[in-house]
Short mmCIF file of C-alpha atoms in Angstrom, two decimals:
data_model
loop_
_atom_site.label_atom_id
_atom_site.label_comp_id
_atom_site.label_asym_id
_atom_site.label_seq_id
_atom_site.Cartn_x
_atom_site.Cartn_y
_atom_site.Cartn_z
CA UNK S 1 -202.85 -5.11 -141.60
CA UNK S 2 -203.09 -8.37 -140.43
CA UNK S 3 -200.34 -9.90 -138.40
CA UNK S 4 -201.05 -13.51 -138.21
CA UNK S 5 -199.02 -15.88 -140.96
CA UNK S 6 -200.29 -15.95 -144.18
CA UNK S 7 -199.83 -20.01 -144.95
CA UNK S 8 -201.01 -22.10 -142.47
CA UNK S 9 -202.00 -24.71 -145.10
CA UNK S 10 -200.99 -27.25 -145.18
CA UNK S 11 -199.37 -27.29 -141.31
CA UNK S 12 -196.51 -30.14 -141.34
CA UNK S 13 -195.41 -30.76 -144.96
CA UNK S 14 -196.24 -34.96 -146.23
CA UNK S 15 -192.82 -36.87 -145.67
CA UNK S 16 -190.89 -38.08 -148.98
CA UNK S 17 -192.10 -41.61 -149.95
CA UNK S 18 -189.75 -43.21 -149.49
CA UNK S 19 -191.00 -46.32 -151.43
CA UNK S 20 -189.81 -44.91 -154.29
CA UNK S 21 -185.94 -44.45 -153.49
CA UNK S 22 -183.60 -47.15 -154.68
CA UNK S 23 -181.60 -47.33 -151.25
CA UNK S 24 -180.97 -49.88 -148.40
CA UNK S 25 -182.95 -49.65 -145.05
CA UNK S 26 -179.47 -47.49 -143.61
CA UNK S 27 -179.76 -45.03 -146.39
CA UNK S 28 -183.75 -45.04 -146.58
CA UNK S 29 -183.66 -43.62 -142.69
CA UNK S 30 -180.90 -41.27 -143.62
CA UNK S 31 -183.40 -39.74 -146.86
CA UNK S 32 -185.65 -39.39 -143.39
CA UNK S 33 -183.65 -37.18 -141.12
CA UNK S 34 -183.20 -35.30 -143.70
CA UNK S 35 -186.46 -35.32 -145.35
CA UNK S 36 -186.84 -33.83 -141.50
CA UNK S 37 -184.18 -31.33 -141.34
CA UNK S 38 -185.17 -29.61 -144.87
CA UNK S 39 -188.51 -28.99 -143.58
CA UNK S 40 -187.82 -28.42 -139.86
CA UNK S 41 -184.39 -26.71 -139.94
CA UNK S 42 -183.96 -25.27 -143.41
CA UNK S 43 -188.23 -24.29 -143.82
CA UNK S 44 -188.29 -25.87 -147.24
CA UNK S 45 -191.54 -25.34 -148.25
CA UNK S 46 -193.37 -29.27 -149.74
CA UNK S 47 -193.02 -28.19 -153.18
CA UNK S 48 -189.06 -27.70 -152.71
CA UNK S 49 -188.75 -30.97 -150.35
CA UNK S 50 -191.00 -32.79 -152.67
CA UNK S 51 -188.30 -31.31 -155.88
CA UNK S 52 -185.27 -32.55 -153.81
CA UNK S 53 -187.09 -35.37 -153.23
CA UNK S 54 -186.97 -36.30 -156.72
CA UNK S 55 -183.62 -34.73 -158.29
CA UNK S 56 -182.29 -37.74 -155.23
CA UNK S 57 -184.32 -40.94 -156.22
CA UNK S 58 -183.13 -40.71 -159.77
CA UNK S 59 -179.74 -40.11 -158.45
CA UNK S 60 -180.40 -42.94 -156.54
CA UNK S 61 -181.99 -44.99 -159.30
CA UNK S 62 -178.50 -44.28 -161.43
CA UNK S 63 -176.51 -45.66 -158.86
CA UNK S 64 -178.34 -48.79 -158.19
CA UNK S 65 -178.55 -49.82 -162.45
CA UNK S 66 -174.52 -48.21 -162.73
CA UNK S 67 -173.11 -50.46 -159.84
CA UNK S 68 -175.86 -53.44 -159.74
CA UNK S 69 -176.23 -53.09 -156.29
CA UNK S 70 -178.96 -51.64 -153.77
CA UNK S 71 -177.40 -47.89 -152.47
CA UNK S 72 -176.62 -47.87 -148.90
CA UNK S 73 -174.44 -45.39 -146.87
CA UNK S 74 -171.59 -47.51 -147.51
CA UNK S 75 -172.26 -47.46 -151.43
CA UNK S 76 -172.44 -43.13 -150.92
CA UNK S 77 -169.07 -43.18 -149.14
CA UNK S 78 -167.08 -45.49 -151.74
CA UNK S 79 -168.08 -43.31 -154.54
CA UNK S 80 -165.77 -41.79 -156.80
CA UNK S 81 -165.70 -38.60 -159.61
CA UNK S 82 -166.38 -41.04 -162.66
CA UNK S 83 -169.66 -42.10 -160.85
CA UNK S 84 -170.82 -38.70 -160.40
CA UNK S 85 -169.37 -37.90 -164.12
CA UNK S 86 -171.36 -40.62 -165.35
CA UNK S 87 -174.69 -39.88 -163.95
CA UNK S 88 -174.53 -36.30 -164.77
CA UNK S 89 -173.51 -37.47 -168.80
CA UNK S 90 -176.75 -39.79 -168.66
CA UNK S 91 -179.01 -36.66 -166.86
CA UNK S 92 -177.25 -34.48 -169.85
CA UNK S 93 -178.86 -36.37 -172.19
CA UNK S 94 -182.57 -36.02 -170.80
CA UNK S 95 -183.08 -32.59 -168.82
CA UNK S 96 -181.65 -29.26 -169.53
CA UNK S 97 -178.31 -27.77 -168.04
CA UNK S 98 -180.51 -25.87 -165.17
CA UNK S 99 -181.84 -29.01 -164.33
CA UNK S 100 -178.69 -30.77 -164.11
CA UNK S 101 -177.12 -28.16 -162.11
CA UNK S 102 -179.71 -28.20 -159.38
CA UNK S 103 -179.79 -32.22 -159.38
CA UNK S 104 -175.93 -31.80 -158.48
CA UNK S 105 -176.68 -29.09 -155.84
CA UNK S 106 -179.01 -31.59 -154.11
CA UNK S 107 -177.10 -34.53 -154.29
CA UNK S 108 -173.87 -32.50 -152.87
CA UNK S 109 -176.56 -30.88 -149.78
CA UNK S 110 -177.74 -34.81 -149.21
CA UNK S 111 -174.02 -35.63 -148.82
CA UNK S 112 -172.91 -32.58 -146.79
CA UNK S 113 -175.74 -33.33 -144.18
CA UNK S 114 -175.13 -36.84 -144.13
CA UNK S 115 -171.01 -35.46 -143.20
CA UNK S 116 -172.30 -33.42 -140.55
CA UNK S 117 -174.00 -36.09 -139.24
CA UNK S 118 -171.38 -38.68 -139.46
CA UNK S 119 -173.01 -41.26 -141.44
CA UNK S 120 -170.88 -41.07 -144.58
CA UNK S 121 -168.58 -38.99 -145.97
CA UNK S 122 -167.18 -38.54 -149.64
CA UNK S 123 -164.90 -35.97 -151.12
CA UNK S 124 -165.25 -36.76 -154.39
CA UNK S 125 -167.95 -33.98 -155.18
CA UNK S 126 -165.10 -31.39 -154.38
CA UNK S 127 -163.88 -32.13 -157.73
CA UNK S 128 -166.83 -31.78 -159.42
CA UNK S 129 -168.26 -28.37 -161.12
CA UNK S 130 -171.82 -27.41 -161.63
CA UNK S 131 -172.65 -26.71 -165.61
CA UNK S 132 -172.29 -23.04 -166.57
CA UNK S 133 -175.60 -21.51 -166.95
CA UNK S 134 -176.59 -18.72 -168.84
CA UNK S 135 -177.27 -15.64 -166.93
CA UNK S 136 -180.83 -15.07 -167.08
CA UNK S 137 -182.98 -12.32 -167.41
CA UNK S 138 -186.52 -11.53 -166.22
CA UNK S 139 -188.58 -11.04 -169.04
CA UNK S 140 -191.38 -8.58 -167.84
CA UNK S 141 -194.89 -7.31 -170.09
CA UNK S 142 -194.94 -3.74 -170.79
CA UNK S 143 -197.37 -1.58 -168.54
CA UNK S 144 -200.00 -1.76 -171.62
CA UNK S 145 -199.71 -5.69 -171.56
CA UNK S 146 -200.25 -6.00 -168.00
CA UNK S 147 -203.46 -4.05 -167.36
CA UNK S 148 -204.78 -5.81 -170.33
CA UNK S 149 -203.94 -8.66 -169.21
CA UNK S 150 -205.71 -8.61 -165.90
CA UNK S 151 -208.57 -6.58 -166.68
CA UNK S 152 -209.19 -9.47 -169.46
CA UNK S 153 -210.88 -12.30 -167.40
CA UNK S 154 -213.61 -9.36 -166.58
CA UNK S 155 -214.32 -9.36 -170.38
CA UNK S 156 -216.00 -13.05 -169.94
CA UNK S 157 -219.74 -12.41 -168.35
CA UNK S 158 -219.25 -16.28 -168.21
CA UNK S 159 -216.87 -16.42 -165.84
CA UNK S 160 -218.86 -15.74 -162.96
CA UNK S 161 -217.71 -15.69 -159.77
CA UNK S 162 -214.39 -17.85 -160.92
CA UNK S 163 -214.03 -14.51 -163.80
CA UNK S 164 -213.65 -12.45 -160.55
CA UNK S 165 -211.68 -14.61 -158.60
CA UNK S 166 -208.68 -14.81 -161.81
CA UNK S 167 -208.40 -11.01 -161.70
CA UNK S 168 -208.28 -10.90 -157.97
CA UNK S 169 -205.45 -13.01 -158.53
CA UNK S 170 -203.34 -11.92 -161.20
CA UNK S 171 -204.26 -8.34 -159.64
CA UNK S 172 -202.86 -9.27 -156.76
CA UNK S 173 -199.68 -11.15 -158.46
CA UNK S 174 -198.75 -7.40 -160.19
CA UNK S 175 -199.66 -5.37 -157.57
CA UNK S 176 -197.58 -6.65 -154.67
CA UNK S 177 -194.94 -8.93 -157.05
CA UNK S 178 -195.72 -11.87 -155.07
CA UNK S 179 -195.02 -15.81 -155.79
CA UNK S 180 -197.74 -17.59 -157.34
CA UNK S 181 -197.17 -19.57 -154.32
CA UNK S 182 -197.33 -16.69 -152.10
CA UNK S 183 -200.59 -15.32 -153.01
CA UNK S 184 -202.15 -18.81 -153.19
CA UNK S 185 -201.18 -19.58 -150.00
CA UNK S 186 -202.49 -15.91 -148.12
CA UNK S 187 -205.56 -17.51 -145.82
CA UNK S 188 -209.05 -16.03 -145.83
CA UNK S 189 -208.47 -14.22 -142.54
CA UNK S 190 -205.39 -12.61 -143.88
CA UNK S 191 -207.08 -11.00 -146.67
CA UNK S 192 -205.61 -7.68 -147.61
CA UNK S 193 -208.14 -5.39 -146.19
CA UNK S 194 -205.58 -2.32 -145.35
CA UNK S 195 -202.91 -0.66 -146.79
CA UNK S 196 -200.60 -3.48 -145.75
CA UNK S 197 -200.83 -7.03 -145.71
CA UNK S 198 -197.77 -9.18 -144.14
CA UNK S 199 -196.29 -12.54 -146.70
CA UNK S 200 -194.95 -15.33 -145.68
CA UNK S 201 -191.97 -16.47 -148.26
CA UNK S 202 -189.56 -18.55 -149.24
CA UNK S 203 -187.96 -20.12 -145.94
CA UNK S 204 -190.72 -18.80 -143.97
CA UNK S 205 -189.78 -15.47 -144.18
CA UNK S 206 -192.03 -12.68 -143.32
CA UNK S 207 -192.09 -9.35 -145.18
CA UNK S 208 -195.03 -6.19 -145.15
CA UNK S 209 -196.04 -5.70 -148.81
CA UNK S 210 -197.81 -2.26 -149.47
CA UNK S 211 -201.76 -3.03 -150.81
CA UNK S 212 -202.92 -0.85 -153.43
CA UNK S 213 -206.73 -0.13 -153.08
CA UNK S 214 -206.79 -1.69 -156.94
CA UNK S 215 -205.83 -5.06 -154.94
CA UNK S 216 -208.28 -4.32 -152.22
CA UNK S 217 -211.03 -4.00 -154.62
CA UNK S 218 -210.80 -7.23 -156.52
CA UNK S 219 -210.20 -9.26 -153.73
CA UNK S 220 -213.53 -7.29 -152.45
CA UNK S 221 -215.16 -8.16 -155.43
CA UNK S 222 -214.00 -11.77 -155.43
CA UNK S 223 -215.05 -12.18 -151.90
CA UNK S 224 -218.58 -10.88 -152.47
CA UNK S 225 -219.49 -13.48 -155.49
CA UNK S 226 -217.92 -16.34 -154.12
CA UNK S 227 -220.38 -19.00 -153.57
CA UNK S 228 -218.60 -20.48 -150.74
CA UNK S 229 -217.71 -19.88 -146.99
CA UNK S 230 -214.61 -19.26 -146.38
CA UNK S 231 -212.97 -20.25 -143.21
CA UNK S 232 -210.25 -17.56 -141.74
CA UNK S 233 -207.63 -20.34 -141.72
CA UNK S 234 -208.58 -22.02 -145.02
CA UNK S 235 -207.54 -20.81 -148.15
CA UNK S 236 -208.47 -17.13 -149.65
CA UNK S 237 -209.04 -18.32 -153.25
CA UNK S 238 -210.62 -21.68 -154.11
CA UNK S 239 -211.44 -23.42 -156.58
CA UNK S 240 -214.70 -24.35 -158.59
CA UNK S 241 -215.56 -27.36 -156.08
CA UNK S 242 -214.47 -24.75 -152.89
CA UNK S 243 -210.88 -26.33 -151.85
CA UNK S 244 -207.63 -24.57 -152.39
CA UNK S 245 -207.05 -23.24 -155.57
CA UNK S 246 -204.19 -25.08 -157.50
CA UNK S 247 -201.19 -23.27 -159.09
CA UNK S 248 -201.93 -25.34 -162.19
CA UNK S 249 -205.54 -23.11 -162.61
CA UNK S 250 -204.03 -20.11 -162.39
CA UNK S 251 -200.84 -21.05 -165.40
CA UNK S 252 -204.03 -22.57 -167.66
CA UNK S 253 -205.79 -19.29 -167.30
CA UNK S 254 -202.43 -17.31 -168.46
CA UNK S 255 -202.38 -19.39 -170.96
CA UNK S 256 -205.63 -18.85 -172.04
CA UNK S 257 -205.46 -15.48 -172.00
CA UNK S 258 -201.30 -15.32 -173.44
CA UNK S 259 -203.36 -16.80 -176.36
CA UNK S 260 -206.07 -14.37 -176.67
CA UNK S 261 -204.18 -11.21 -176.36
CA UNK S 262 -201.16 -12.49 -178.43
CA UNK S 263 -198.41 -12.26 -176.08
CA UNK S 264 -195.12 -14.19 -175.99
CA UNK S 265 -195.08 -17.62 -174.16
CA UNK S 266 -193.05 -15.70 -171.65
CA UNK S 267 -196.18 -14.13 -170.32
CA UNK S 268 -196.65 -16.38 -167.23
CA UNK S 269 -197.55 -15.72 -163.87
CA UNK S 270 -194.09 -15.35 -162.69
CA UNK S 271 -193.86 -12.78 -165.12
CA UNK S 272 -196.37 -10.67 -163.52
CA UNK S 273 -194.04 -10.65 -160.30
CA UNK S 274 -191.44 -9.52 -162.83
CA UNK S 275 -193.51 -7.00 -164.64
CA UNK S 276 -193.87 -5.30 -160.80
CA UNK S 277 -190.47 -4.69 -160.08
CA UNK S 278 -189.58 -3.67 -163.43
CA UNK S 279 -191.77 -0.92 -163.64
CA UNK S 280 -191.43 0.06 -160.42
CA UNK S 281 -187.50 0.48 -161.20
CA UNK S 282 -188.53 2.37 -164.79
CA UNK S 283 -190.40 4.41 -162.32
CA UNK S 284 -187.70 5.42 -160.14
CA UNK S 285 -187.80 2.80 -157.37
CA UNK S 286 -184.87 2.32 -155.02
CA UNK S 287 -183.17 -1.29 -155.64
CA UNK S 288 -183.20 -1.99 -151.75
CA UNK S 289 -186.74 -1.16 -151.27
CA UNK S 290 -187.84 -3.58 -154.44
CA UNK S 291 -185.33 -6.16 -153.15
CA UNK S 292 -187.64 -5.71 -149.63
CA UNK S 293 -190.81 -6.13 -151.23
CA UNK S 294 -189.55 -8.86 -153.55
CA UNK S 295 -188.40 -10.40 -150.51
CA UNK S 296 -185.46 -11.13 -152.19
CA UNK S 297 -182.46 -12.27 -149.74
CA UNK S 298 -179.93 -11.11 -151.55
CA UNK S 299 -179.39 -8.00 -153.71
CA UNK S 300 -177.61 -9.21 -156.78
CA UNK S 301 -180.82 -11.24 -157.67
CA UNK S 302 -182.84 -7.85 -157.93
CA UNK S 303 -180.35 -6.03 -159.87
CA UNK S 304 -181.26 -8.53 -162.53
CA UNK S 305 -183.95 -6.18 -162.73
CA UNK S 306 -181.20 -3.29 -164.04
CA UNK S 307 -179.82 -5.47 -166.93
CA UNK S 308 -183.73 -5.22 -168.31
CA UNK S 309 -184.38 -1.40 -167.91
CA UNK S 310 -181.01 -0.61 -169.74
CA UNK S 311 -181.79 -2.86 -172.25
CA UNK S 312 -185.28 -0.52 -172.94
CA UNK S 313 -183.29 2.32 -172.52
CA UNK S 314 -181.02 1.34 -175.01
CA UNK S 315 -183.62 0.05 -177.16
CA UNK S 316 -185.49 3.74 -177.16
CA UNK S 317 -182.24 5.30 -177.62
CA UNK S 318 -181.43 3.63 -180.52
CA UNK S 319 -184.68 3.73 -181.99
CA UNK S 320 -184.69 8.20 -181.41
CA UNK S 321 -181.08 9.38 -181.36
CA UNK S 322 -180.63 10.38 -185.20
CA UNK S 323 -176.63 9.43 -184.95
CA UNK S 324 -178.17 5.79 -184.27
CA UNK S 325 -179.92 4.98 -187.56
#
């Protein structure tokens, strides 16, 4: 098992540009501290800080065309319900409601730090309420799907070294349920070797994922065609020119292969992480101990997982039980 952190890359997240935020110089070094404070404090990884980031400026931007003025702190503190009412109607009409309702949660966090830190204060987001979303379901492959799927890139003699490196991956995605993020970020010195390897999650967490010697193997396998070194503090899986291998590679390659297999545009990475607590659940898995490996903070997000295996059981039920047709 290896004990050291498995992202070290990159060490201190970039800092928000803040040339691209409609605000005064007051509310520019505000965006700053807390720019600061998400990534110090709160251990926003710089894909979340970089998403904030942008769910602000075109808060920002709103403001600045809807009152014809720069924002400043000032400008944050004066504002009342219709301003937030109208830039969530002109967001309506461009993203989707689950967009919306995280641009609000941001803009209310940016407002509630700047509160605590006394540089302006506005009670006019009390009022407001976040769009209903639907309650949404994981949408898992069946067992068959997912061994196809993985053992597929194998199937192209083409692929070389890069054929062995996608099933490492999307091996490693199913058979630990980890974050495309997660297992893109392990480093080459923490490797899953053993019967344990330790993840480094959302917020910085650390949890011990079990290693299934199917994992070991075609990272193994990876590691032995790979045409590059690989520093232990650099990343585990690169790319075809040897640097980190981007997210983006990875959700082509599903595609590719969603294509070639005929699955539902549901089959995504993600859904690998889905597809391994699901079965593990139609298996007889305890909820805590998936909710542990899931690294899942709280509980009610893994009993999503329960809402799919009753639908299959119902599904099977109503398909068999001769008082169903």
């Amino acid at each position: 098992m290896s004990g050291s952190p498995s992202r070290v890359f990159p060490a201190v997240p970039e800092p928000l540009p803040l040339a691209r935020f409609a605000a005064a110089a007051d509310l520019r070094a505000a965006i700053g501290l807390w720019a600061a404070w998400l990534q110090g404090e709160r251990r926003a990884s710089p894909h979340t800080v970089a998403a904030y980031g942008r769910d602000l400026a075109f808060f920002l931007d709103f403001l600045a065309e809807h009152l014809g003025e720069t924002p400043s702190l000032a400008t944050i503190g004066r504002l009342a319900p219709a301003d937030y009412r109208a830039w969530l109607a002109q967001r309506a009409r461009t993203v989707e409601r689950a967009s919306l309702a995280r641009g609000l949660s941001v803009v209310r966090g940016f407002v509630r730090f700047l509160d605590r830190r006394g540089l302006a204060s506005n009670p006019a987001l009390a009022v407001l309420r976040a769009p209903k979303l639907p309650a949404s379901v994981p949408k898992p492959l069946s067992v068959a799907d997912a061994v196809e799927l993985i053992a597929a890139p194998a199937e192209n003699a083409a692929g070389g070294w890069q054929a062995k490196r996608d099933v490492a991956v999307l091996t490693l995605l199913y058979g630990c349920g980890l974050r495309i993020s997660e297992a893109l970020g392990l480093t080459r010195g923490a490797a899953p070797a053993g019967d344990l390897v330790t993840i480094t999650g959302k917020g910085r967490k650390e949890r011990i994922v079990p290693v299934l010697q199917a994992v070991r193997q075609a990272i193994a396998d990876y590691l032995a065609a790979c045409p590059y070194p690989l520093a232990a503090n650099g990343p585990l899986f690169v790319g075809a020119r040897g640097g980190p291998l981007s997210p983006r590679v990875v959700q082509h390659k599903m595609s590719e292969l969603r294509r070639a297999l005929g699955l539902p545009e549901t089959a995504t990475p993600h859904a690998l992480r889905h597809s391994f607590a699901t079965h593990l659940l139609a298996a007889g898995g305890d909820l805590r101990a998936i909710q542990e490996l899931l690294g899942h903070a709280s509980l009610s997000t893994t009993q999503r997982y329960t809402s799919v295996e009753t639908a299959r059981l119902l599904a099977i039920y109503e398909a068999a039980h001769p008082r169903a047709r």
